[in-house]
Amino acid sequence: MQAEVVSPVSDQTMGAVPVATVADTEAALASAARGLREWRSTSGFARADALHKIADEMTRRAEEAKRMISLETGKPVAQAEREWALAIDQFRWFAEEARRIYGRIIESRVPGGRFEVFREPVGIVGAFTAWNFPAALVARKVAPALAAGCSVVLRPSSQTPGVAMVMVDCMGVLPKGAVNLVVGPTATTYAPIMADKAVRKVSLTGSTRVGQQMIRDAADTVKKVSMELGGNAPLIVYDDADLELALNVSVPTKFGNAGQVCVTPDRFFIHDSLHDQFVDGFVKRAKALKLGDGLDPSTQMGPLINAARFREIEAIVADAVKAGATLVAGGSRAAGLNSGHFFEPTVLSDVTDDMKVFDQENFGPIAAITRFTEEEEAVSRANASDMGLSAYAFTRSPGRARRTVSALKAGMVGINSFALAASEAPFGGTNHSGMGREGGTEGISDYLDTKLAQVVF
């Protein structure tokens, strides 16, 4: 059985990939068990060398990879290139972390004794990734798992399997079974992985709804979980902000990957004194973006991933306008792009906090803008969400910046910057946006168990 992979640019089938049966997934799990026995006994230094070799091979195949990313997601090739570079960087970073999995010695109360604390690989890892960053998300899970000495069963999105295939193909230096790839529906891939008690850890990048179900399913076999779930990021532009900086960086950030980014700003809180200038400048820049095929080097924004996402974005805009929001720009299919799923960069003003476009993550090219007057008001309204992945603010005041960082309820906060994703920094959210961290020295911890020994002589 095979599954078709459809281009979001043309809405035409690009090819097909084998779909795993239950037996295939069970074979992958058995392979992971065999791979674990060899890989976990490999020294941290040898694991580091292997991860660097994977990064070398990924570098060699960068042109192929960025083209595959653009073909499957529709994102501009320049964005695809940056994503592949970020994926390589994850392997470089965690190669070095593999050398630094430290334990510790604790003085014991028992005469002649001591406590020894060890860090050991948790075991087989089930890694589930979304389609919007098909390289970076795989690397964020596979690289730390391998660095820790775990084996992996990877299940990428069926909409973007080719990118995962290229990456796994770069891992030939690993022992057989260290990484295993399955593609297919929930019943034949997800269900066997979650049911297998040998799988000791699962990591998901996906929606909050899917994460909630995975947490429930993981409870049956008491698996460790890491969840990078949805976002609904606020952006506060204070009255003392550098307006040009805020506009110049927020527009390409908001419409990067057609807004299909969990950390992108969705809710724009703009101070009364800057509101009209901000809206005018934002609209001008949004309208200047060139939409088109991601493989065209001049393209700045590509399509939505599929027809269902296009219809959902249409519905969100219509609901906001019906509720009283003003459609300042966009709001429909991009002119001249009649195939694929191209939606105009869209700007809504006069948005209120109870509108669906504000209350829920839109995951598309919609900037929803509202006004505020006082600092405390902006922070309070920004925090009025179940989500807590990322949040942003623009200000020239160091004191206000520190107050805002402290007050905002989010796992990550950017002040005058949106640059939160880096291999050396912990990435993740709070509340309904998930648990656990990917990246940084924290990123390997979720793939390790802690063992205590009392040694007496």
Coordinates of N, CA and C in Angstrom, one line a residue, residues 98-300:
A98 N 26.8 14.6 23.8 CA 27.0 13.1 24.1 C 28.2 12.9 24.9
R99 N 29.2 13.8 24.7 CA 30.5 13.6 25.5 C 30.4 14.1 26.9
R100 N 29.2 14.7 27.2 CA 29.1 15.4 28.5 C 27.9 15.0 29.3
I101 N 27.6 13.7 29.3 CA 26.5 13.2 30.1 C 27.1 12.8 31.5
Y102 N 27.0 13.7 32.4 CA 27.7 13.6 33.7 C 26.8 13.0 34.8
G103 N 27.5 12.3 35.7 CA 26.8 11.9 36.9 C 27.4 12.7 38.0
R104 N 27.3 12.2 39.3 CA 27.9 13.0 40.4 C 28.0 12.0 41.6
I105 N 28.9 12.4 42.5 CA 29.1 11.7 43.7 C 28.6 12.5 44.9
I106 N 27.8 11.8 45.8 CA 27.2 12.4 47.0 C 27.8 11.7 48.2
E107 N 28.2 12.5 49.2 CA 28.7 11.9 50.4 C 27.6 11.2 51.1
S108 N 27.9 10.0 51.6 CA 26.9 9.1 52.3 C 27.0 9.3 53.8
R109 N 25.9 9.0 54.5 CA 26.0 9.0 55.9 C 26.5 7.7 56.5
V110 N 26.5 6.7 55.6 CA 27.0 5.3 55.9 C 28.5 5.4 56.0
P111 N 29.1 4.9 57.1 CA 30.6 4.9 57.1 C 31.2 4.1 56.0
G112 N 32.1 4.7 55.2 CA 32.8 4.0 54.1 C 31.9 4.0 52.9
G113 N 30.8 4.7 52.9 CA 29.9 4.6 51.7 C 29.9 5.9 50.9
R114 N 29.3 5.8 49.7 CA 29.0 7.0 48.9 C 27.9 6.7 48.0
F115 N 27.2 7.8 47.6 CA 26.1 7.7 46.6 C 26.8 8.0 45.3
E116 N 26.4 7.2 44.3 CA 26.9 7.5 42.9 C 25.6 7.7 42.0
V117 N 25.6 8.8 41.3 CA 24.4 9.1 40.5 C 24.8 8.9 39.0
F118 N 24.1 8.1 38.3 CA 24.4 7.9 36.8 C 23.2 8.4 36.0
R119 N 23.6 8.7 34.7 CA 22.6 9.0 33.7 C 22.6 8.0 32.6
E120 N 21.5 7.3 32.4 CA 21.5 6.2 31.4 C 20.4 6.5 30.3
P121 N 20.6 6.0 29.1 CA 19.6 6.2 28.1 C 18.2 5.6 28.5
V122 N 17.1 6.3 28.3 CA 15.8 5.8 28.7 C 15.4 4.6 28.0
G123 N 15.8 4.4 26.7 CA 15.5 3.2 26.0 C 15.0 3.5 24.6
I124 N 14.0 2.8 24.1 CA 13.5 3.1 22.7 C 12.6 4.3 22.8
V125 N 12.8 5.2 21.8 CA 12.0 6.5 21.8 C 11.1 6.5 20.5
G126 N 9.8 6.8 20.8 CA 8.9 7.1 19.7 C 8.9 8.5 19.4
A127 N 9.2 8.9 18.1 CA 9.3 10.4 17.8 C 8.3 10.7 16.7
F128 N 7.4 11.6 17.0 CA 6.3 12.0 16.1 C 6.4 13.5 15.7
T129 N 6.5 13.7 14.4 CA 6.8 15.1 14.0 C 5.7 15.6 13.1
A130 N 5.6 17.0 13.0 CA 4.6 17.6 12.2 C 5.2 18.0 10.8
W131 N 4.4 18.5 9.9 CA 4.8 18.7 8.5 C 5.4 20.1 8.3
N132 N 5.2 21.0 9.3 CA 5.6 22.4 8.9 C 7.1 22.7 9.0
F133 N 7.8 21.9 9.8 CA 9.3 21.9 9.7 C 9.8 20.5 9.7
P134 N 9.7 19.9 8.5 CA 9.9 18.4 8.4 C 11.3 18.0 8.7
A135 N 12.3 18.9 8.6 CA 13.7 18.6 8.9 C 14.0 19.0 10.3
A136 N 13.8 20.2 10.7 CA 14.2 20.7 12.0 C 13.5 19.9 13.1
L137 N 12.2 19.5 13.0 CA 11.5 18.8 14.0 C 12.1 17.4 14.2
V138 N 12.4 16.8 13.1 CA 13.0 15.4 13.2 C 14.3 15.5 13.9
A139 N 15.2 16.5 13.5 CA 16.5 16.6 14.1 C 16.4 16.9 15.6
R140 N 15.4 17.7 16.0 CA 15.3 18.1 17.4 C 15.0 16.9 18.3
K141 N 14.4 15.8 17.7 CA 14.1 14.6 18.5 C 15.1 13.5 18.3
V142 N 15.5 13.3 17.1 CA 16.4 12.2 16.8 C 17.8 12.5 17.3
A143 N 18.4 13.7 17.2 CA 19.7 14.0 17.6 C 19.9 13.8 19.1
P144 N 19.1 14.4 19.9 CA 19.3 14.2 21.4 C 19.1 12.8 21.8
A145 N 18.1 12.1 21.2 CA 17.9 10.7 21.5 C 19.1 9.8 21.2
L146 N 19.7 10.0 20.0 CA 20.9 9.3 19.7 C 22.1 9.7 20.6
A147 N 22.2 10.9 20.9 CA 23.3 11.4 21.7 C 23.2 10.7 23.1
A148 N 22.0 10.5 23.6 CA 21.8 9.9 24.9 C 22.0 8.4 24.9
G149 N 22.1 7.8 23.7 CA 22.2 6.3 23.6 C 21.0 5.6 23.4
C150 N 19.9 6.3 23.0 CA 18.6 5.7 22.8 C 18.5 5.2 21.3
S151 N 17.6 4.3 21.0 CA 17.3 4.0 19.6 C 15.9 4.7 19.4
V152 N 15.6 4.9 18.1 CA 14.4 5.7 17.8 C 13.5 5.0 16.7
V153 N 12.2 5.1 16.9 CA 11.3 4.8 15.8 C 10.6 6.1 15.5
L154 N 10.9 6.6 14.3 CA 10.5 7.9 13.8 C 9.2 7.8 13.0
R155 N 8.2 8.5 13.3 CA 7.0 8.6 12.5 C 6.7 10.0 12.1
P156 N 7.2 10.5 10.9 CA 7.0 11.8 10.4 C 5.6 12.0 9.9
S157 N 5.2 13.2 9.6 CA 3.9 13.5 9.0 C 3.9 12.8 7.6
S158 N 2.7 12.2 7.3 CA 2.5 11.6 6.0 C 2.5 12.6 4.8
Q159 N 2.4 13.9 5.2 CA 2.3 14.9 4.1 C 3.8 15.3 3.7
T160 N 4.8 15.0 4.6 CA 6.1 15.4 4.2 C 7.1 14.3 4.6
P161 N 6.9 13.1 4.0 CA 7.8 12.0 4.4 C 9.1 12.0 3.7
G162 N 9.2 12.7 2.5 CA 10.5 12.6 1.8 C 11.6 13.3 2.5
V163 N 11.3 14.3 3.3 CA 12.4 15.0 4.0 C 13.0 14.1 5.1
A164 N 12.1 13.4 5.8 CA 12.6 12.5 6.8 C 13.4 11.3 6.2
M165 N 12.9 10.9 5.0 CA 13.7 9.8 4.3 C 15.1 10.3 3.9
V166 N 15.2 11.5 3.5 CA 16.6 12.0 3.1 C 17.4 12.0 4.4
M167 N 16.9 12.5 5.5 CA 17.6 12.6 6.7 C 18.0 11.3 7.2
V168 N 17.1 10.3 7.3 CA 17.4 9.0 7.8 C 18.5 8.3 6.9
D169 N 18.4 8.6 5.6 CA 19.4 8.1 4.7 C 20.8 8.6 4.9
C170 N 20.9 9.7 5.6 CA 22.2 10.3 6.0 C 22.8 9.6 7.2
M171 N 22.0 8.7 7.8 CA 22.4 8.1 9.1 C 23.0 6.7 8.9
G172 N 23.6 6.4 7.8 CA 24.1 5.1 7.5 C 25.3 4.7 8.4
V173 N 25.9 5.6 9.1 CA 27.0 5.3 10.0 C 26.5 4.6 11.3
L174 N 25.2 4.7 11.6 CA 24.7 4.2 12.8 C 24.6 2.7 12.7
P175 N 24.6 2.0 13.9 CA 24.3 0.5 13.9 C 22.9 0.3 13.4
K176 N 22.7 -0.8 12.7 CA 21.4 -1.2 12.2 C 20.4 -1.2 13.3
G177 N 19.3 -0.5 13.1 CA 18.2 -0.5 14.1 C 18.2 0.7 15.1
A178 N 19.3 1.5 15.0 CA 19.4 2.6 15.9 C 18.3 3.7 15.5
V179 N 18.0 3.8 14.2 CA 16.9 4.7 13.8 C 16.1 3.9 12.8
N180 N 14.8 4.0 13.0 CA 13.8 3.3 12.2 C 12.7 4.2 11.8
L181 N 12.3 4.1 10.5 CA 11.3 5.1 10.0 C 10.0 4.3 9.5
V182 N 8.9 4.8 10.0 CA 7.6 4.3 9.5 C 6.7 5.5 9.1
V183 N 6.0 5.3 8.1 CA 5.0 6.3 7.6 C 3.7 5.7 7.4
G184 N 2.6 6.3 7.9 CA 1.3 5.8 7.8 C 0.3 6.3 8.8
P185 N -0.9 5.8 8.7 CA -2.0 6.3 9.6 C -1.8 5.9 11.0
T186 N -2.6 6.5 11.9 CA -2.6 6.2 13.3 C -2.7 4.8 13.7
A187 N -3.7 4.1 13.0 CA -4.0 2.7 13.4 C -2.8 1.8 13.2
T188 N -2.0 2.0 12.2 CA -0.9 1.1 11.8 C 0.5 1.6 12.3
T189 N 0.6 2.8 12.7 CA 1.9 3.3 13.2 C 1.9 3.8 14.6
Y190 N 1.1 4.8 14.9 CA 1.0 5.4 16.2 C 0.5 4.3 17.2
A191 N -0.5 3.6 16.9 CA -1.1 2.7 17.9 C -0.1 1.6 18.4
P192 N 0.6 0.9 17.5 CA 1.6 -0.1 18.0 C 2.7 0.5 18.8
I193 N 3.2 1.7 18.4 CA 4.3 2.4 19.1 C 3.8 2.7 20.5
M194 N 2.6 3.3 20.7 CA 2.1 3.6 22.0 C 1.8 2.4 22.9
A195 N 1.4 1.3 22.2 CA 1.1 0.1 23.0 C 2.3 -0.7 23.5
D196 N 3.4 -0.5 22.8 CA 4.6 -1.3 23.1 C 5.2 -0.8 24.4
K197 N 5.3 -1.7 25.4 CA 5.9 -1.3 26.7 C 7.4 -1.1 26.6
A198 N 8.0 -1.6 25.6 CA 9.5 -1.4 25.4 C 9.8 0.0 25.0
V199 N 8.8 0.8 24.5 CA 9.0 2.2 24.1 C 8.9 3.0 25.4
R200 N 10.0 3.6 25.9 CA 10.0 4.2 27.2 C 9.8 5.7 27.1
K201 N 9.9 6.3 26.0 CA 9.7 7.7 25.8 C 9.1 8.0 24.5
V202 N 8.2 9.0 24.5 CA 7.6 9.5 23.2 C 7.7 11.0 23.2
S203 N 8.0 11.5 22.1 CA 8.1 13.0 21.9 C 7.3 13.4 20.7
L204 N 6.5 14.4 20.9 CA 5.5 14.9 19.8 C 5.7 16.4 19.6
T205 N 5.7 16.7 18.3 CA 5.4 18.1 17.9 C 4.1 18.0 17.1
G206 N 3.1 18.7 17.7 CA 1.8 18.6 17.0 C 0.8 19.5 17.8
S207 N -0.5 19.3 17.5 CA -1.5 20.1 18.1 C -1.7 19.7 19.6
T208 N -2.3 20.7 20.3 CA -2.6 20.4 21.7 C -3.6 19.2 21.9
R209 N -4.6 19.1 21.0 CA -5.5 18.0 21.0 C -4.8 16.7 20.9
V210 N -3.9 16.6 19.9 CA -3.2 15.3 19.7 C -2.3 15.0 20.9
G211 N -1.7 16.1 21.5 CA -0.8 15.9 22.6 C -1.6 15.4 23.8
Q212 N -2.8 15.9 24.0 CA -3.6 15.5 25.2 C -3.9 14.0 25.0
Q213 N -4.2 13.5 23.8 CA -4.5 12.1 23.6 C -3.3 11.3 23.8
M214 N -2.1 11.8 23.4 CA -0.9 11.0 23.5 C -0.5 10.9 25.0
I215 N -0.7 11.9 25.8 CA -0.5 11.8 27.2 C -1.3 10.7 27.8
R216 N -2.6 10.7 27.5 CA -3.5 9.7 28.0 C -3.0 8.3 27.6
D217 N -2.6 8.1 26.3 CA -2.2 6.8 25.8 C -0.9 6.4 26.5
A218 N 0.0 7.4 26.7 CA 1.3 7.1 27.3 C 1.1 6.6 28.7
A219 N 0.1 7.0 29.4 CA -0.1 6.6 30.8 C -0.3 5.1 30.9
D220 N -0.8 4.4 29.9 CA -1.1 3.0 30.0 C 0.2 2.2 30.3
T221 N 1.3 2.6 29.7 CA 2.6 1.9 29.8 C 3.6 2.8 30.5
V222 N 3.1 3.9 31.1 CA 4.0 4.9 31.9 C 5.2 5.3 31.2
K223 N 5.0 5.8 29.9 CA 6.1 6.3 29.1 C 6.4 7.8 29.5
K224 N 7.7 8.1 29.4 CA 8.0 9.6 29.6 C 7.5 10.3 28.3
V225 N 7.1 11.5 28.5 CA 6.6 12.3 27.3 C 7.2 13.7 27.2
S226 N 7.4 14.1 26.0 CA 7.8 15.5 25.7 C 6.8 16.0 24.7
M227 N 6.2 17.2 25.0 CA 5.2 17.7 24.1 C 5.5 19.1 23.7
E228 N 5.7 19.3 22.4 CA 5.8 20.7 21.9 C 4.5 20.9 21.1
L229 N 3.6 21.6 21.7 CA 2.2 21.7 21.1 C 1.9 23.1 20.6
G230 N 0.7 23.4 20.6 CA 0.3 24.7 19.9 C 0.7 25.9 20.6
G231 N 0.6 27.0 19.9 CA 0.9 28.4 20.4 C -0.2 29.4 20.0
N232 N -0.2 30.5 20.6 CA -1.0 31.6 20.2 C -0.3 32.9 20.7
A233 N 0.9 33.1 20.1 CA 1.8 34.0 20.7 C 1.3 35.5 20.6
P234 N 1.4 36.2 21.8 CA 1.2 37.6 21.8 C 2.4 38.4 21.4
L235 N 2.2 39.5 20.8 CA 3.3 40.5 20.5 C 2.8 41.9 21.0
I236 N 3.6 42.4 22.0 CA 3.3 43.7 22.5 C 4.2 44.7 22.0
V237 N 3.7 45.8 21.4 CA 4.5 46.9 20.9 C 4.2 48.1 21.8
Y238 N 5.2 48.4 22.7 CA 5.0 49.5 23.7 C 5.2 50.8 23.0
D239 N 4.8 51.9 23.7 CA 4.8 53.2 23.2 C 6.3 53.7 22.9
D240 N 7.3 53.1 23.6 CA 8.6 53.5 23.4 C 9.4 52.6 22.5
A241 N 8.7 51.7 21.7 CA 9.3 50.8 20.8 C 9.9 51.5 19.6
D242 N 10.9 50.8 19.1 CA 11.5 51.2 17.8 C 10.5 50.7 16.7
L243 N 9.7 51.5 16.2 CA 8.6 51.1 15.3 C 9.1 50.5 14.0
E244 N 10.1 51.1 13.4 CA 10.7 50.5 12.2 C 11.2 49.1 12.4
L245 N 11.9 48.9 13.5 CA 12.5 47.6 13.8 C 11.3 46.6 14.0
A246 N 10.3 47.0 14.8 CA 9.2 46.1 15.0 C 8.5 45.7 13.7
L247 N 8.3 46.7 12.8 CA 7.7 46.3 11.5 C 8.6 45.5 10.6
N248 N 9.9 45.8 10.6 CA 10.8 45.2 9.7 C 11.0 43.7 10.0
V249 N 10.9 43.4 11.3 CA 11.1 42.0 11.7 C 9.8 41.2 11.9
S250 N 8.7 41.9 12.3 CA 7.5 41.2 12.6 C 6.8 40.7 11.3
V251 N 6.9 41.5 10.2 CA 6.2 41.0 9.0 C 6.7 39.8 8.4
P252 N 8.0 39.7 8.1 CA 8.6 38.4 7.6 C 8.4 37.3 8.6
T253 N 8.4 37.6 9.9 CA 8.2 36.5 10.9 C 6.8 36.0 10.8
K254 N 5.9 36.9 10.8 CA 4.4 36.5 10.8 C 4.1 35.7 9.6
F255 N 4.6 36.0 8.4 CA 4.2 35.4 7.2 C 5.3 34.3 6.7
G256 N 6.3 34.1 7.5 CA 7.2 33.0 7.2 C 6.4 31.6 7.2
N257 N 6.7 30.8 6.2 CA 6.0 29.5 6.1 C 4.5 29.7 6.1
A258 N 4.1 30.8 5.5 CA 2.6 31.2 5.4 C 1.9 31.2 6.7
G259 N 2.7 31.6 7.7 CA 2.1 31.7 9.1 C 1.9 30.4 9.8
Q260 N 2.4 29.3 9.2 CA 2.2 28.0 9.7 C 3.3 27.6 10.6
V261 N 3.5 28.4 11.7 CA 4.6 28.3 12.6 C 4.0 28.4 14.0
C262 N 4.3 27.5 14.9 CA 3.7 27.5 16.2 C 4.2 28.7 17.1
V263 N 5.4 29.2 16.8 CA 5.9 30.3 17.6 C 5.6 31.7 17.0
T264 N 5.0 31.7 15.8 CA 4.8 33.0 15.2 C 3.8 33.9 16.0
P265 N 4.0 35.2 15.9 CA 3.0 36.1 16.6 C 1.6 36.0 16.0
D266 N 0.6 35.8 16.8 CA -0.8 35.8 16.3 C -1.6 37.0 16.7
R267 N -1.3 37.3 18.0 CA -2.1 38.4 18.7 C -1.2 39.6 18.8
F268 N -1.6 40.7 18.1 CA -0.7 41.9 18.1 C -1.4 43.0 19.0
F269 N -0.7 43.3 20.1 CA -1.2 44.3 21.0 C -0.3 45.6 20.8
I270 N -0.9 46.6 20.2 CA -0.2 47.8 19.8 C -0.6 49.0 20.6
H271 N 0.3 49.7 21.2 CA 0.0 50.9 22.0 C -0.8 51.9 21.2
D272 N -1.7 52.6 21.8 CA -2.6 53.6 21.1 C -1.8 54.6 20.3
S273 N -0.7 55.0 20.9 CA 0.1 56.1 20.3 C 0.8 55.6 19.0
L274 N 1.0 54.3 18.8 CA 1.6 53.8 17.6 C 0.7 53.0 16.7
H275 N -0.5 52.7 17.2 CA -1.4 51.8 16.5 C -1.6 52.1 15.0
D276 N -2.0 53.3 14.7 CA -2.3 53.6 13.3 C -1.0 53.5 12.4
Q277 N 0.1 54.0 12.9 CA 1.3 53.9 12.1 C 1.7 52.4 11.9
F278 N 1.6 51.7 13.0 CA 1.9 50.2 12.9 C 1.1 49.5 11.9
V279 N -0.2 49.7 11.9 CA -1.1 49.1 11.0 C -0.8 49.5 9.5
D280 N -0.6 50.8 9.3 CA -0.2 51.2 7.9 C 1.1 50.6 7.5
G281 N 2.1 50.6 8.3 CA 3.4 50.1 7.9 C 3.3 48.5 7.7
F282 N 2.5 47.9 8.6 CA 2.4 46.4 8.5 C 1.7 46.1 7.2
V283 N 0.7 46.7 6.9 CA -0.1 46.5 5.6 C 0.8 46.7 4.4
K284 N 1.5 47.8 4.4 CA 2.4 48.1 3.3 C 3.4 47.0 3.0
R285 N 4.0 46.5 4.1 CA 5.0 45.5 4.0 C 4.4 44.2 3.6
A286 N 3.2 43.9 4.1 CA 2.5 42.6 3.8 C 2.1 42.5 2.4
K287 N 1.6 43.6 1.9 CA 1.2 43.7 0.4 C 2.4 43.6 -0.5
A288 N 3.6 43.9 0.0 CA 4.7 43.9 -0.9 C 5.3 42.5 -1.0
L289 N 4.9 41.6 -0.2 CA 5.5 40.2 -0.2 C 5.1 39.5 -1.5
K290 N 6.1 38.8 -2.1 CA 5.8 38.1 -3.3 C 5.4 36.7 -3.0
L291 N 4.2 36.2 -3.4 CA 3.8 34.9 -3.3 C 4.1 34.1 -4.5
G292 N 4.3 32.8 -4.3 CA 4.6 31.9 -5.4 C 5.2 30.6 -5.0
D293 N 5.6 29.9 -6.0 CA 6.3 28.6 -5.9 C 7.5 28.8 -5.0
G294 N 7.7 27.9 -4.0 CA 8.8 28.1 -3.1 C 10.2 27.9 -3.8
L295 N 10.2 27.1 -4.9 CA 11.4 26.9 -5.7 C 11.9 28.1 -6.5
D296 N 11.0 29.1 -6.6 CA 11.4 30.3 -7.3 C 12.2 31.1 -6.2
P297 N 13.5 31.5 -6.5 CA 14.3 32.2 -5.5 C 13.7 33.5 -5.1
S298 N 12.8 34.1 -5.9 CA 12.3 35.4 -5.6 C 11.0 35.3 -4.7
T299 N 10.5 34.2 -4.5 CA 9.3 34.0 -3.7 C 9.6 34.2 -2.2
Q300 N 8.7 35.0 -1.6 CA 8.8 35.3 -0.1 C 7.8 34.6 0.8

